[in-house]
XYZ file of C-alpha atoms in Angstrom:
747
model
C -25.674 -46.379 -36.290
C -23.161 -48.830 -34.839
C -19.593 -47.659 -34.573
C -16.558 -49.946 -35.205
C -14.571 -51.175 -32.010
C -11.744 -48.850 -31.264
C -8.580 -50.102 -29.806
C -5.919 -48.356 -27.704
C -4.866 -45.309 -29.848
C -3.503 -41.818 -29.259
C -5.475 -39.576 -27.230
C -7.439 -36.723 -28.705
C -6.395 -34.428 -25.976
C -2.590 -34.109 -25.090
C -1.047 -31.545 -22.705
C 2.527 -30.475 -23.218
C 4.649 -29.102 -20.464
C 8.294 -27.583 -20.534
C 10.811 -29.410 -18.273
C 14.531 -29.779 -17.889
C 16.670 -26.810 -18.928
C 19.591 -28.582 -20.570
C 18.986 -27.914 -24.373
C 21.109 -25.857 -26.660
C 20.319 -22.110 -26.320
C 21.231 -18.624 -27.765
C 24.307 -16.965 -25.900
C 23.241 -14.499 -23.477
C 23.037 -10.985 -24.751
C 22.327 -7.753 -22.998
C 21.886 -5.566 -26.094
C 19.951 -5.813 -29.381
C 21.500 -8.264 -31.938
C 21.806 -6.691 -35.298
C 24.119 -9.094 -36.986
C 24.215 -12.867 -37.509
C 27.985 -12.944 -36.860
C 27.025 -12.962 -33.159
C 25.764 -16.634 -33.589
C 28.661 -17.901 -35.657
C 29.876 -21.330 -34.517
C 26.846 -22.432 -32.611
C 26.355 -25.135 -35.415
C 29.901 -26.486 -36.060
C 31.158 -26.691 -39.672
C 31.365 -30.105 -41.322
C 33.291 -30.513 -44.643
C 31.422 -31.927 -47.698
C 30.636 -35.592 -47.444
C 32.309 -37.952 -49.813
C 30.196 -39.469 -52.638
C 28.708 -42.814 -51.510
C 29.916 -45.878 -53.176
C 26.777 -47.507 -52.490
C 25.401 -49.166 -49.323
C 23.787 -52.117 -51.261
C 24.265 -53.785 -54.563
C 21.398 -51.819 -56.129
C 23.143 -48.522 -54.784
C 26.388 -49.403 -56.065
C 25.074 -50.176 -59.577
C 23.130 -46.853 -59.585
C 26.163 -44.908 -58.563
C 28.222 -46.493 -61.237
C 25.661 -45.566 -63.811
C 25.293 -42.043 -62.480
C 29.007 -41.487 -62.414
C 29.192 -42.392 -66.166
C 26.217 -40.247 -66.933
C 27.583 -37.183 -65.097
C 31.003 -37.495 -66.649
C 29.169 -36.648 -70.034
C 27.772 -33.447 -68.837
C 29.116 -29.973 -69.159
C 29.179 -27.675 -66.083
C 26.133 -26.003 -67.157
C 24.201 -29.124 -67.506
C 25.373 -30.502 -64.088
C 24.194 -27.167 -62.509
C 20.906 -27.414 -64.352
C 20.188 -30.712 -62.359
C 20.471 -28.928 -59.179
C 17.614 -26.234 -59.495
C 13.999 -26.198 -60.617
C 12.448 -24.619 -63.611
C 8.906 -23.855 -64.424
C 7.149 -26.819 -66.199
C 5.110 -25.266 -68.919
C 2.883 -28.161 -69.735
C 2.381 -29.616 -66.410
C 1.535 -28.522 -62.939
C 4.333 -30.398 -61.208
C 5.251 -28.015 -58.236
C 8.952 -28.746 -58.894
C 10.577 -29.798 -62.021
C 14.122 -30.426 -63.185
C 14.706 -29.751 -66.901
C 15.387 -32.691 -69.277
C 18.681 -33.541 -70.998
C 17.407 -35.048 -74.051
C 20.687 -35.978 -75.605
C 21.164 -38.536 -72.788
C 17.528 -39.816 -72.598
C 16.954 -37.868 -69.251
C 13.240 -36.781 -69.370
C 13.410 -34.691 -66.309
C 12.298 -34.986 -62.678
C 8.592 -34.033 -61.431
C 8.369 -33.381 -57.789
C 4.870 -33.088 -56.391
C 2.973 -32.663 -53.228
C 2.393 -34.171 -50.856
C 1.897 -36.645 -48.067
C -1.653 -37.882 -48.628
C -2.544 -37.278 -52.213
C -1.348 -36.135 -55.894
C -2.025 -32.498 -55.455
C -3.143 -30.300 -58.387
C -4.449 -33.460 -60.245
C -7.725 -35.018 -61.061
C -8.327 -38.883 -61.152
C -6.691 -39.657 -57.745
C -7.860 -40.520 -54.272
C -7.609 -38.360 -51.045
C -5.894 -40.561 -48.588
C -5.901 -40.159 -44.749
C -3.792 -37.659 -43.182
C -0.594 -38.472 -41.207
C -2.303 -37.811 -37.990
C -5.119 -40.233 -38.879
C -2.659 -42.851 -39.915
C -0.790 -42.603 -36.547
C -4.029 -42.948 -34.794
C -4.596 -46.353 -36.358
C -1.341 -47.865 -34.880
C -1.631 -50.248 -37.871
C 1.653 -50.867 -39.595
C 0.218 -53.011 -42.384
C -2.440 -50.374 -43.121
C 0.136 -47.627 -43.400
C 2.211 -49.617 -45.899
C -0.950 -50.523 -47.935
C -2.008 -46.749 -47.930
C 1.508 -45.761 -49.071
C 1.679 -48.490 -51.784
C -1.565 -47.520 -53.416
C -0.938 -43.864 -53.061
C 2.540 -44.235 -54.694
C 1.007 -46.027 -57.570
C -1.107 -42.879 -58.141
C 1.805 -40.704 -57.923
C 3.692 -42.877 -60.643
C 0.557 -43.088 -63.041
C 0.673 -39.223 -62.908
C 4.210 -38.963 -63.921
C 5.637 -37.987 -60.572
C 9.294 -39.014 -59.760
C 9.473 -37.593 -56.133
C 6.466 -37.639 -53.824
C 6.902 -34.795 -51.221
C 6.076 -36.931 -48.159
C 5.998 -38.424 -45.459
C 6.286 -35.633 -42.755
C 8.130 -36.676 -39.645
C 8.773 -32.941 -38.762
C 7.123 -31.294 -37.020
C 6.912 -34.053 -34.515
C 4.470 -31.902 -32.418
C 6.472 -30.188 -29.856
C 4.224 -27.106 -30.096
C 0.625 -27.907 -29.268
C -0.653 -25.189 -31.700
C 1.553 -26.076 -34.456
C -0.115 -25.649 -37.889
C 1.360 -28.661 -39.536
C 1.231 -31.173 -36.643
C -1.704 -32.940 -38.613
C 0.717 -33.847 -41.338
C 2.907 -36.011 -39.300
C 2.047 -39.416 -37.627
C 2.656 -38.901 -33.903
C 4.540 -36.856 -31.305
C 6.260 -40.067 -30.118
C 9.475 -40.743 -32.166
C 9.139 -44.401 -32.193
C 5.611 -44.654 -33.472
C 6.242 -41.906 -35.984
C 9.503 -43.582 -37.177
C 7.861 -47.046 -37.516
C 5.029 -45.642 -39.631
C 7.251 -43.365 -41.588
C 9.418 -46.399 -42.654
C 6.229 -48.283 -43.743
C 5.105 -45.273 -45.709
C 8.536 -44.900 -47.482
C 8.687 -48.557 -48.297
C 5.047 -48.535 -49.780
C 5.645 -45.359 -51.940
C 8.871 -46.439 -53.212
C 7.772 -49.942 -54.056
C 6.296 -48.281 -57.098
C 9.655 -46.785 -58.028
C 8.496 -43.346 -56.827
C 11.160 -41.497 -54.631
C 9.662 -40.550 -51.093
C 10.884 -37.178 -49.836
C 11.027 -37.450 -45.961
C 10.518 -33.980 -44.529
C 11.210 -31.445 -42.823
C 14.779 -31.917 -41.765
C 14.810 -30.782 -38.780
C 13.198 -28.838 -35.909
C 10.412 -27.316 -38.025
C 8.070 -27.264 -35.056
C 6.203 -24.051 -35.547
C 4.994 -21.913 -38.580
C 5.360 -18.588 -36.962
C 8.571 -16.901 -38.304
C 9.534 -19.980 -40.352
C 10.500 -17.858 -43.019
C 12.438 -14.558 -43.019
C 10.030 -11.351 -42.821
C 10.094 -7.730 -42.569
C 8.948 -5.948 -39.355
C 7.137 -2.612 -38.740
C 10.451 -0.911 -38.820
C 11.166 -2.321 -42.239
C 13.952 -4.460 -40.792
C 14.663 -7.977 -41.936
C 13.738 -10.590 -39.340
C 15.343 -14.033 -39.826
C 13.684 -17.283 -39.554
C 13.143 -18.786 -36.067
C 16.133 -20.698 -34.619
C 15.269 -24.099 -33.064
C 18.100 -24.485 -30.678
C 18.465 -28.262 -29.769
C 21.299 -29.932 -27.963
C 22.934 -32.817 -29.603
C 21.457 -35.477 -27.221
C 17.768 -34.214 -27.622
C 18.296 -33.848 -31.481
C 19.323 -37.599 -31.818
C 16.796 -39.225 -29.252
C 13.756 -37.309 -30.280
C 13.867 -35.199 -33.429
C 16.194 -37.262 -35.643
C 14.694 -40.763 -34.514
C 12.013 -40.944 -37.224
C 14.384 -39.603 -39.869
C 16.745 -42.353 -39.097
C 14.029 -44.867 -39.500
C 13.252 -43.328 -42.834
C 16.859 -43.507 -44.043
C 17.072 -47.082 -42.719
C 14.043 -47.763 -44.908
C 15.731 -46.578 -48.007
C 14.109 -43.011 -48.516
C 15.656 -41.508 -51.638
C 15.263 -37.885 -50.611
C 15.274 -35.679 -47.611
C 13.665 -32.170 -47.772
C 15.541 -29.599 -45.464
C 13.351 -27.220 -43.459
C 12.706 -23.366 -43.465
C 14.036 -22.792 -40.014
C 17.318 -22.278 -38.511
C 18.833 -24.922 -36.321
C 21.174 -23.669 -33.750
C 21.220 -20.276 -35.730
C 22.174 -21.920 -39.184
C 19.733 -22.179 -41.809
C 18.461 -25.827 -42.139
C 19.305 -26.049 -45.876
C 22.807 -24.674 -45.330
C 23.750 -26.448 -42.023
C 26.809 -28.695 -42.875
C 26.476 -30.315 -39.420
C 23.003 -31.589 -40.001
C 23.433 -32.379 -43.805
C 26.921 -33.514 -44.155
C 27.883 -34.587 -40.580
C 24.608 -36.281 -39.414
C 22.658 -37.122 -42.585
C 25.213 -38.094 -44.997
C 27.987 -39.372 -42.955
C 26.442 -40.661 -39.603
C 23.163 -41.958 -41.059
C 24.931 -43.231 -44.320
C 22.036 -41.533 -46.363
C 22.287 -42.469 -50.189
C 19.976 -40.118 -51.738
C 19.993 -36.382 -52.276
C 18.774 -33.390 -50.250
C 16.167 -30.779 -51.661
C 15.092 -27.454 -50.167
C 11.712 -26.879 -49.111
C 10.273 -24.252 -51.425
C 12.122 -20.995 -51.344
C 14.206 -22.143 -48.365
C 17.579 -21.290 -49.887
C 19.310 -18.403 -48.396
C 22.890 -18.747 -49.608
C 24.916 -19.525 -52.508
C 27.880 -22.096 -53.014
C 28.072 -22.256 -49.196
C 24.736 -24.194 -49.013
C 26.080 -26.639 -51.734
C 29.251 -27.248 -49.774
C 27.023 -27.653 -46.677
C 25.317 -30.708 -48.344
C 22.433 -29.322 -50.157
C 21.976 -30.983 -53.603
C 18.715 -29.366 -55.119
C 16.976 -26.097 -54.595
C 13.342 -25.530 -55.424
C 11.227 -24.192 -57.207
C 14.071 -22.302 -58.946
C 17.765 -21.356 -58.585
C 16.722 -17.853 -57.683
C 19.362 -15.405 -56.951
C 21.651 -17.925 -55.349
C 22.130 -20.827 -57.654
C 21.664 -21.258 -61.286
C 24.688 -19.695 -63.232
C 26.261 -18.663 -59.981
C 27.101 -22.144 -59.186
C 29.329 -22.372 -62.431
C 30.639 -18.906 -61.875
C 31.791 -20.079 -58.221
C 33.588 -22.918 -59.722
C 35.218 -20.796 -62.663
C 36.500 -18.142 -60.087
C 37.754 -20.908 -57.711
C 35.218 -20.295 -54.774
C 33.920 -23.784 -55.065
C 35.511 -27.053 -55.811
C 34.303 -28.479 -59.015
C 33.952 -31.917 -57.283
C 31.071 -30.517 -55.070
C 28.884 -30.009 -58.008
C 29.785 -33.355 -59.354
C 28.797 -34.955 -55.972
C 25.466 -33.039 -56.045
C 24.607 -34.193 -59.776
C 25.618 -37.657 -59.146
C 23.522 -38.126 -56.074
C 20.424 -36.877 -57.927
C 21.097 -38.860 -60.981
C 22.055 -42.075 -58.882
C 18.549 -41.942 -57.105
C 16.926 -41.666 -60.543
C 18.680 -44.791 -61.533
C 18.218 -46.618 -58.178
C 14.422 -46.443 -58.578
C 14.175 -47.434 -62.180
C 13.014 -44.065 -63.465
C 15.144 -44.322 -66.459
C 12.954 -47.113 -67.789
C 10.919 -46.518 -70.834
C 8.102 -47.802 -68.953
C 8.136 -45.004 -66.429
C 5.585 -42.356 -67.219
C 6.824 -39.071 -68.666
C 7.197 -36.255 -65.839
C 3.832 -34.764 -65.123
C 2.096 -36.572 -67.680
C -1.127 -36.808 -65.568
C -1.003 -33.285 -64.220
C -1.945 -31.016 -67.039
C -1.697 -27.212 -66.901
C -4.226 -25.791 -66.537
C -6.406 -28.506 -64.974
C -9.647 -26.732 -66.123
C -8.853 -26.929 -69.608
C -9.692 -29.755 -71.927
C -7.249 -32.522 -71.391
C -6.828 -36.280 -71.701
C -8.141 -37.573 -68.295
C -5.726 -40.084 -66.766
C -7.555 -42.051 -63.990
C -5.249 -43.239 -61.319
C -7.878 -43.758 -58.560
C -10.284 -46.567 -59.458
C -8.176 -49.466 -58.210
C -10.599 -51.992 -56.741
C -8.276 -52.789 -53.757
C -7.675 -49.078 -52.924
C -11.589 -48.671 -51.750
C -11.103 -51.121 -48.813
C -7.908 -49.522 -47.854
C -9.306 -46.073 -48.049
C -12.295 -47.353 -45.816
C -10.200 -49.051 -43.335
C -7.832 -46.120 -43.007
C -10.813 -43.746 -42.266
C -12.496 -46.120 -39.933
C -9.342 -47.126 -37.828
C -8.066 -43.694 -37.206
C -11.068 -42.651 -35.082
C -10.636 -42.920 -31.271
C -13.229 -43.715 -28.702
C -12.281 -41.773 -25.625
C -15.521 -41.644 -23.528
C -18.358 -44.012 -23.447
C -21.136 -44.531 -20.880
C -22.183 -48.077 -19.915
C -25.772 -49.033 -19.978
C -28.497 -47.721 -22.216
C -26.664 -44.596 -23.368
C -23.587 -44.112 -25.302
C -22.195 -46.325 -28.183
C -22.902 -48.437 -30.134
C -26.492 -47.360 -31.036
C -28.946 -50.239 -31.344
C -31.524 -49.064 -33.910
C -32.795 -46.036 -32.221
C -36.286 -44.736 -32.840
C -35.126 -41.010 -33.155
C -31.636 -39.600 -33.668
C -30.960 -35.783 -33.903
C -27.849 -34.493 -35.522
C -26.224 -31.139 -34.925
C -23.013 -29.352 -35.770
C -21.372 -27.700 -38.851
C -19.052 -30.701 -39.432
C -21.672 -33.207 -40.335
C -22.276 -32.188 -43.921
C -20.498 -32.070 -47.274
C -19.326 -28.770 -48.621
C -22.126 -28.085 -51.055
C -21.521 -24.423 -50.801
C -18.914 -21.770 -49.739
C -18.327 -22.024 -46.106
C -20.112 -19.363 -44.100
C -16.836 -19.162 -42.153
C -13.452 -19.281 -43.546
C -10.127 -20.541 -41.967
C -7.639 -17.736 -41.157
C -5.367 -16.811 -38.410
C -8.493 -15.935 -36.264
C -10.581 -18.810 -36.869
C -10.287 -22.347 -35.590
C -12.980 -24.250 -37.256
C -14.585 -24.676 -40.732
C -18.071 -23.984 -40.945
C -20.392 -25.878 -43.217
C -18.366 -28.889 -44.165
C -17.002 -32.165 -42.790
C -13.278 -31.659 -42.432
C -11.014 -34.492 -43.673
C -7.778 -32.651 -44.171
C -5.943 -29.422 -43.264
C -4.497 -26.655 -45.332
C -1.369 -25.857 -47.290
C 0.770 -27.984 -49.474
C -0.503 -31.093 -47.697
C -4.217 -30.282 -48.608
C -6.149 -32.205 -50.867
C -9.628 -32.347 -52.668
C -11.825 -35.347 -52.027
C -12.671 -37.447 -55.044
C -15.831 -38.336 -53.122
C -16.936 -38.418 -49.622
C -20.002 -39.658 -47.576
C -20.539 -36.949 -44.954
C -21.670 -38.038 -41.454
C -25.318 -36.746 -42.294
C -25.503 -38.683 -45.577
C -24.360 -41.977 -43.971
C -26.616 -41.565 -40.954
C -29.475 -40.897 -43.538
C -28.682 -44.209 -45.302
C -28.359 -46.166 -41.938
C -31.691 -44.607 -40.534
C -33.296 -45.907 -43.671
C -32.138 -49.351 -43.150
C -32.901 -49.488 -39.347
C -36.323 -47.801 -39.718
C -34.920 -44.910 -37.542
C -36.163 -41.277 -37.742
C -33.471 -38.450 -38.294
C -33.845 -35.018 -37.450
C -31.097 -32.414 -37.995
C -30.083 -28.773 -37.631
C -26.622 -27.963 -38.978
C -27.014 -24.245 -39.693
C -27.883 -22.796 -36.423
C -24.809 -20.437 -35.990
C -25.844 -19.113 -32.602
C -25.266 -22.449 -30.799
C -28.982 -22.329 -29.553
C -30.385 -25.265 -31.423
C -33.533 -26.895 -29.924
C -33.626 -30.747 -29.260
C -36.670 -32.934 -29.872
C -37.523 -34.374 -26.329
C -38.106 -37.760 -27.702
C -34.548 -38.018 -29.153
C -32.846 -41.291 -28.135
C -29.520 -39.845 -29.068
C -28.097 -36.508 -30.204
C -24.999 -36.521 -32.260
C -22.820 -33.429 -32.410
C -20.192 -32.840 -35.070
C -17.494 -30.393 -34.601
C -13.880 -29.711 -35.967
C -10.778 -27.880 -35.594
C -8.761 -26.490 -38.457
C -4.948 -26.169 -38.877
C -2.960 -25.181 -41.824
C 0.709 -24.777 -43.134
C 1.710 -21.010 -43.025
C 0.370 -20.132 -39.569
C -0.200 -21.829 -36.211
C -3.554 -22.517 -34.532
C -4.997 -19.682 -32.376
C -5.911 -22.160 -29.685
C -6.649 -25.687 -28.847
C -10.377 -25.099 -28.602
C -13.102 -22.679 -29.600
C -15.949 -21.124 -27.661
C -18.497 -21.697 -30.451
C -17.972 -25.376 -30.622
C -17.905 -25.639 -26.909
C -21.141 -23.803 -26.515
C -22.920 -25.894 -29.091
C -21.915 -29.232 -27.459
C -23.159 -27.785 -23.935
C -26.254 -26.507 -25.334
C -27.270 -29.937 -26.924
C -26.107 -31.820 -23.785
C -28.173 -29.595 -21.553
C -31.169 -30.751 -23.491
C -30.370 -34.384 -24.541
C -29.683 -37.225 -21.972
C -27.509 -39.054 -24.516
C -25.128 -36.625 -26.288
C -22.254 -38.181 -28.454
C -19.770 -35.739 -29.688
C -17.613 -36.458 -32.731
C -14.500 -34.428 -33.347
C -12.424 -34.191 -36.465
C -9.401 -32.328 -35.267
C -6.108 -31.286 -36.886
C -4.241 -31.660 -33.694
C -4.615 -31.453 -30.020
C -8.225 -30.544 -28.584
C -9.029 -29.261 -25.247
C -12.327 -30.897 -24.188
C -12.429 -29.904 -20.510
C -15.298 -27.346 -21.244
C -17.753 -30.187 -21.992
C -16.352 -33.635 -21.449
C -17.550 -33.973 -17.912
C -21.107 -32.892 -18.766
C -23.151 -35.771 -17.405
C -25.269 -36.169 -20.548
C -22.161 -36.269 -22.851
C -21.985 -39.995 -22.993
C -19.422 -40.372 -25.745
C -16.694 -38.501 -26.902
C -8.146 -23.464 -19.416
C -5.428 -25.716 -18.507
C -1.838 -24.297 -18.099
C 0.163 -25.757 -20.872
C 3.253 -23.873 -20.067
C 5.790 -22.737 -22.867
C 4.886 -25.629 -25.310
C 1.356 -24.391 -26.067
C 2.058 -21.618 -28.477
C 4.804 -20.913 -30.978
C 7.714 -18.509 -29.815
C 7.426 -15.084 -31.375
C 10.542 -12.786 -31.818
C 11.306 -10.963 -28.623
C 13.829 -9.106 -26.437
C 17.317 -8.678 -27.724
C 16.833 -11.309 -30.401
C 13.978 -9.271 -32.184
C 15.663 -9.771 -35.370
C 16.971 -13.269 -34.865
C 14.120 -15.252 -33.174
C 15.425 -17.777 -30.783
C 13.442 -20.994 -29.678
C 15.665 -22.828 -27.002
C 14.481 -26.509 -26.626
C 15.044 -26.438 -22.987
C 12.616 -29.351 -22.259
C 14.957 -31.728 -24.017
C 13.136 -35.112 -24.761
C 10.407 -34.404 -22.203
C 7.388 -33.472 -24.340
C 4.104 -35.238 -24.307
C 3.564 -38.342 -22.036
C 7.172 -38.295 -21.053
C 6.729 -34.892 -19.530
C 3.675 -36.137 -17.814
C 5.519 -39.250 -16.383
C 8.455 -37.077 -15.219
C 6.239 -34.491 -13.296
C 3.723 -37.339 -12.206
C 0.839 -35.389 -13.771
C -2.177 -37.315 -14.767
C -3.545 -36.321 -18.229
C -7.169 -36.735 -19.017
C -6.344 -39.224 -21.792
C -2.886 -40.464 -21.726
C -0.871 -41.281 -24.827
C -1.950 -44.670 -26.391
C -5.272 -44.445 -24.712
C -8.544 -45.488 -26.388
C -11.798 -47.378 -25.670
C -13.289 -50.481 -27.124
C -16.589 -52.434 -26.849
C -14.762 -55.333 -25.340
C -12.145 -55.948 -22.536
C -8.616 -57.297 -22.833
C -6.316 -59.214 -20.220
C -2.601 -59.532 -20.384
C -0.524 -62.296 -19.003
C 2.774 -64.461 -19.420
C 5.373 -61.787 -19.780
C 8.769 -63.171 -20.655
C 11.979 -61.346 -21.496
C 14.763 -63.267 -23.207
C 18.375 -62.170 -24.294
C 19.154 -63.205 -27.768
C 22.101 -65.789 -27.715
C 25.246 -64.485 -29.009
C 24.177 -60.851 -29.140
C 26.701 -58.094 -28.124
C 25.857 -55.811 -25.124
C 29.143 -53.971 -25.546
C 29.009 -50.275 -24.768
C 29.218 -48.884 -28.301
C 28.320 -50.317 -31.632
C 31.150 -51.157 -33.955
C 29.522 -51.944 -37.241
C 30.114 -50.227 -40.623
C 27.911 -47.327 -41.628
C 24.884 -48.524 -43.712
C 21.689 -46.738 -44.636
C 20.372 -45.744 -41.141
C 23.715 -45.529 -39.240
C 25.947 -48.400 -37.811
C 24.688 -51.652 -38.857
C 24.780 -53.275 -35.422
C 22.408 -50.472 -33.998
C 19.662 -52.783 -35.585
C 20.662 -56.017 -34.007
C 18.054 -57.606 -31.810
C 19.315 -57.976 -28.279
C 16.153 -59.078 -26.483
C 12.881 -60.581 -27.170
C 9.878 -59.896 -25.102
C 6.872 -62.199 -25.186
C 3.262 -62.119 -23.618
C -0.226 -62.978 -24.321
C -3.348 -60.855 -24.749
C -6.782 -62.297 -24.191
C -10.253 -60.910 -25.229
C -12.141 -61.369 -22.046
C -15.348 -59.725 -23.309
C -18.326 -60.666 -25.629
C -17.616 -58.931 -28.985
C -14.578 -59.102 -31.394
C -12.027 -56.291 -30.911
C -8.724 -55.114 -31.875
C -6.050 -54.237 -29.242
C -2.963 -52.266 -29.562
C -0.602 -53.872 -27.251
C 2.269 -51.280 -26.438
C 5.729 -52.085 -25.016
C 7.465 -49.427 -22.993
C 11.096 -49.346 -21.702
C 12.414 -47.379 -18.884
C 16.159 -46.639 -19.616
C 18.578 -45.818 -16.850
C 18.564 -41.927 -16.209
C 16.016 -41.377 -18.906
C 12.331 -40.796 -19.066
C 10.010 -43.003 -16.949
C 9.039 -44.914 -19.957
C 9.441 -44.731 -23.806
C 7.498 -46.658 -26.430
C 9.662 -49.288 -28.188
C 7.167 -51.682 -29.502
C 3.547 -52.174 -30.483
C 1.344 -54.584 -32.112
C -2.302 -54.325 -33.260
C -4.067 -57.739 -33.101
C -7.558 -58.852 -33.726
C -8.982 -61.130 -30.920
C -12.176 -63.052 -30.917
C -14.131 -63.159 -27.687
C -12.612 -66.010 -25.330
C -9.532 -66.238 -27.228
C -5.907 -65.107 -26.899
C -3.174 -64.065 -29.088
C 0.590 -64.460 -28.507
C 2.727 -61.286 -28.764
C 6.444 -61.004 -29.574
C 8.497 -57.747 -29.515
C 12.150 -57.453 -30.568
C 14.435 -54.853 -28.714
C 17.177 -53.604 -30.804
C 20.399 -51.997 -29.726
C 19.215 -48.728 -30.716
C 15.845 -49.099 -28.638
C 17.990 -49.560 -25.498
C 20.689 -46.942 -26.220
C 21.193 -43.337 -25.354
C 23.232 -40.719 -27.429
C 26.722 -40.156 -26.025
C 27.515 -36.469 -26.838
C 31.290 -37.139 -26.131
C 31.888 -40.306 -28.007
C 29.242 -39.307 -30.690
C 27.992 -42.717 -30.592
C 24.821 -44.547 -29.321
C 25.819 -45.932 -25.887
C 24.375 -49.096 -24.217
C 24.361 -48.270 -20.419
C 25.038 -50.793 -17.800
C 22.065 -51.233 -15.317
C 18.610 -52.269 -14.950
C 16.069 -51.485 -17.764
C 12.243 -51.730 -16.764
C 9.901 -53.288 -19.152
C 6.157 -52.388 -19.422
C 3.400 -53.865 -21.343
C -0.305 -52.904 -21.786
C -2.893 -50.946 -23.566
C -1.613 -47.471 -23.109
C 1.211 -45.423 -21.438
C -0.562 -45.605 -18.007
C -2.485 -48.914 -18.363
C 0.375 -51.262 -17.982
C -0.526 -54.482 -16.231
C 2.718 -56.389 -16.998
C 6.097 -55.208 -15.584
C 9.482 -56.883 -15.769
C 13.198 -55.891 -16.101
C 16.283 -56.804 -17.956
C 19.896 -56.122 -16.947
C 22.846 -55.238 -18.980
C-alpha cells in the first residue's frame, strides 16, 4: 500500500512545560476561602456595550430591520428571544421559539464542529485537530462550505462550531481534538476559513468556547464529599497573555464575520465566563467590534440579569431559574434597564437578518432533524453532493503526519509486498460493541477505527473504509497476501516470519466531560514493542485525539515508520489548598506553551512543531523582505473599530518572498512556514504559512504578508497593540526548527 506524500505538519508528540511567572493569579490566602466575595474585583466591571450601528453596509441594514422588528415586540416576546425552549418536533439541541405573527420561525442551534449531530443523511467530517494537521487553508474552507450546506439543508440556523478554545494548553485536555492547533496563528487562520465557509450558506458559525476553557476537570460547579458546592475552575490569565495567545484566534474569527460567540463554562479571573463583563462587553463587543450575539454553553448560566448586563445575549438550553420571566420582572422592578433587553433581542434578530434567514427559501428550523430519529420520518439527504466526496477524502488523507521513516528497503511507501501482517484494535470497523469502553480510566477504544472523540463534538460515520478493509482491497489489486490478528488483547500476537511489513494500528481516546488519563497507554505500547521484536519492518499508525508520547517504542530499531517530565501543563489543575471550594488555575507560563516554551528553554523536542516527513526533499532560497510603500509604522494603531478590532491592525507593513524547490524525484507538497522573532518576546512565533505542490526539479515562488498585528505586542497600559522599535528576526523553512532562511527587518 502506497501512502501519500506528507508535508511538514504538526508533530504527533508535543511536550508542554511551564515557564515565566507573570500571569494573573489568585490573591494569596492563608485560610480556607468560603465566599466568592474574596475574589471581587479581579475581573473589572465594564458597562453594557452600546448597540452596534453596523460595521458594514449589510450589518447596518440588518440592524435597521432588527430595530424595527424588536419595536413591535412586547417585553415578554423580547425575553423569549433570549432563552431556549424544548423543540417538540425536532432534535435541535437549542431552540428559540417562533413569533408567528411577525413571520419569525424560530432558531435551531445544533452541534457541532464537524457534523450535523443527531441527524441522518449527513457526512462525518474531519475533526478540528485533523484539519489543523493539513495546514491547508483552501481545504479548511471547502470542508466548512460543504458542511455548512448540510447544516442549512437540515434547517439549522446556528452551527455550534468552530472550536478555538481550548487552544491546547493542557496536554491531557479532553477537548483539544476539537480545535485546530495549539498555535494561535494557525488556529486563527483555519478558524477564519471555517467561519467563512459555513456562513457562505447563510448558516451562522458559533465560535467557541470564549475563553480560557483549557481543561474539563471542574469546568462546571460540583458538590464535594462534604456536600459543599465547588465552583468552576478559574482560569487566571493576565491581560497580555490573554490577547497574544488565547484571544488571538477569536479575533480572527470575529474579523471573518462570525455571527455568534459561545461563552465558556469556566471562570476567568474568578468571574464566570458567561457573566464576565470585561470579556463580553469590554473586549468582545467594544475592542473587537463583534456584531453578532453571545450564547452560553449549555447550562453555563450562573446569574440573573447581571449576566445580561455583562454582555450575555442568549442562554441555552432554557432560561432555567435565572432568566425567562425573571428578566421582565427585573425590568419591571427597576433592577435592569429595559434598554439592555432591547439590545439583546436586537443583536439576535440582526444576526438572523444578516445571514438571510428571514428568507422564505431558508428551511424551517430543524426540518431535517426529526424527533425521534428512530421513528418513521421523511428522509432528507444532505450528504450525497458529488464534490463532497473528494473533499472528505482529501481531508482524511492530508491530516496524516509521517514522523519516522527508514530509508532503504524498509519503511514507506510499500512496493507491492508479498506478505503484509496487520495488528491492532484500531484497524477494523466497529461491527460489534467495543470490548473496552472509553471512560475516565481508559485511554483507547478497542475494536474500532477511531475517527472522532466524544461529547457534543462526536459524530457517527455515514460510511467508513477501515484500514483492514482498504488494505484487503489493495492487497487484491497488488497480488499481495494479507494476514491479521486484531483481537489479541494480551499484546502477545505472533508474527509470521515471512512478513515483508507489519502494520500496527493503535489509538488514543479523548472526550468532552473529562480529561485524558495520560498521554500514552501501556497496552498499546506493549503491542507495538511485541510486534517490533518479531518483525524487521514495523509500521505504526496512530489515530490520536491529542498529544501522544511515543518514547516507549519509537526508538526500537524495527519500528521503521511512525515517562518525560511535562511539568505543570501535563494534567488539569484540581481543587486544592485554601481554594478547595474555588479552584484556581494560574496561567503563570504566559504565552510560553508548546514550541515557544521549548525555544525559550533551548529544549529539543522529539518532533518539533510543524515537523513532518515527505518522500521527497525541498530546498529554500532567495529570501527578500520589503517594506510596503506608504505603510505606517507608528507605535499604535489609530483606525476605527471594525469587525476584528482597529481597522489598521490588518494593514500589510512588509512583504516576505522566497523560493522553494523540489530537489527530490517524486511530487510532493511542502508547508513553508514563516516565523518572526519579536523584540523581547518568544524566540519565534508563526506568522505565515503556505502549502504548495511542487514537481521534481521545479520551484515555486512564495509570498507572505506581515500585517501590523503580526508584528505587535499588547500594551497593558495603553490597552492597544504596540509596534515596538527595534530589530525583528525573520525565519523561513519547513518547521519551527528547520529554518534554512533567516533575515531581519527594522522598525
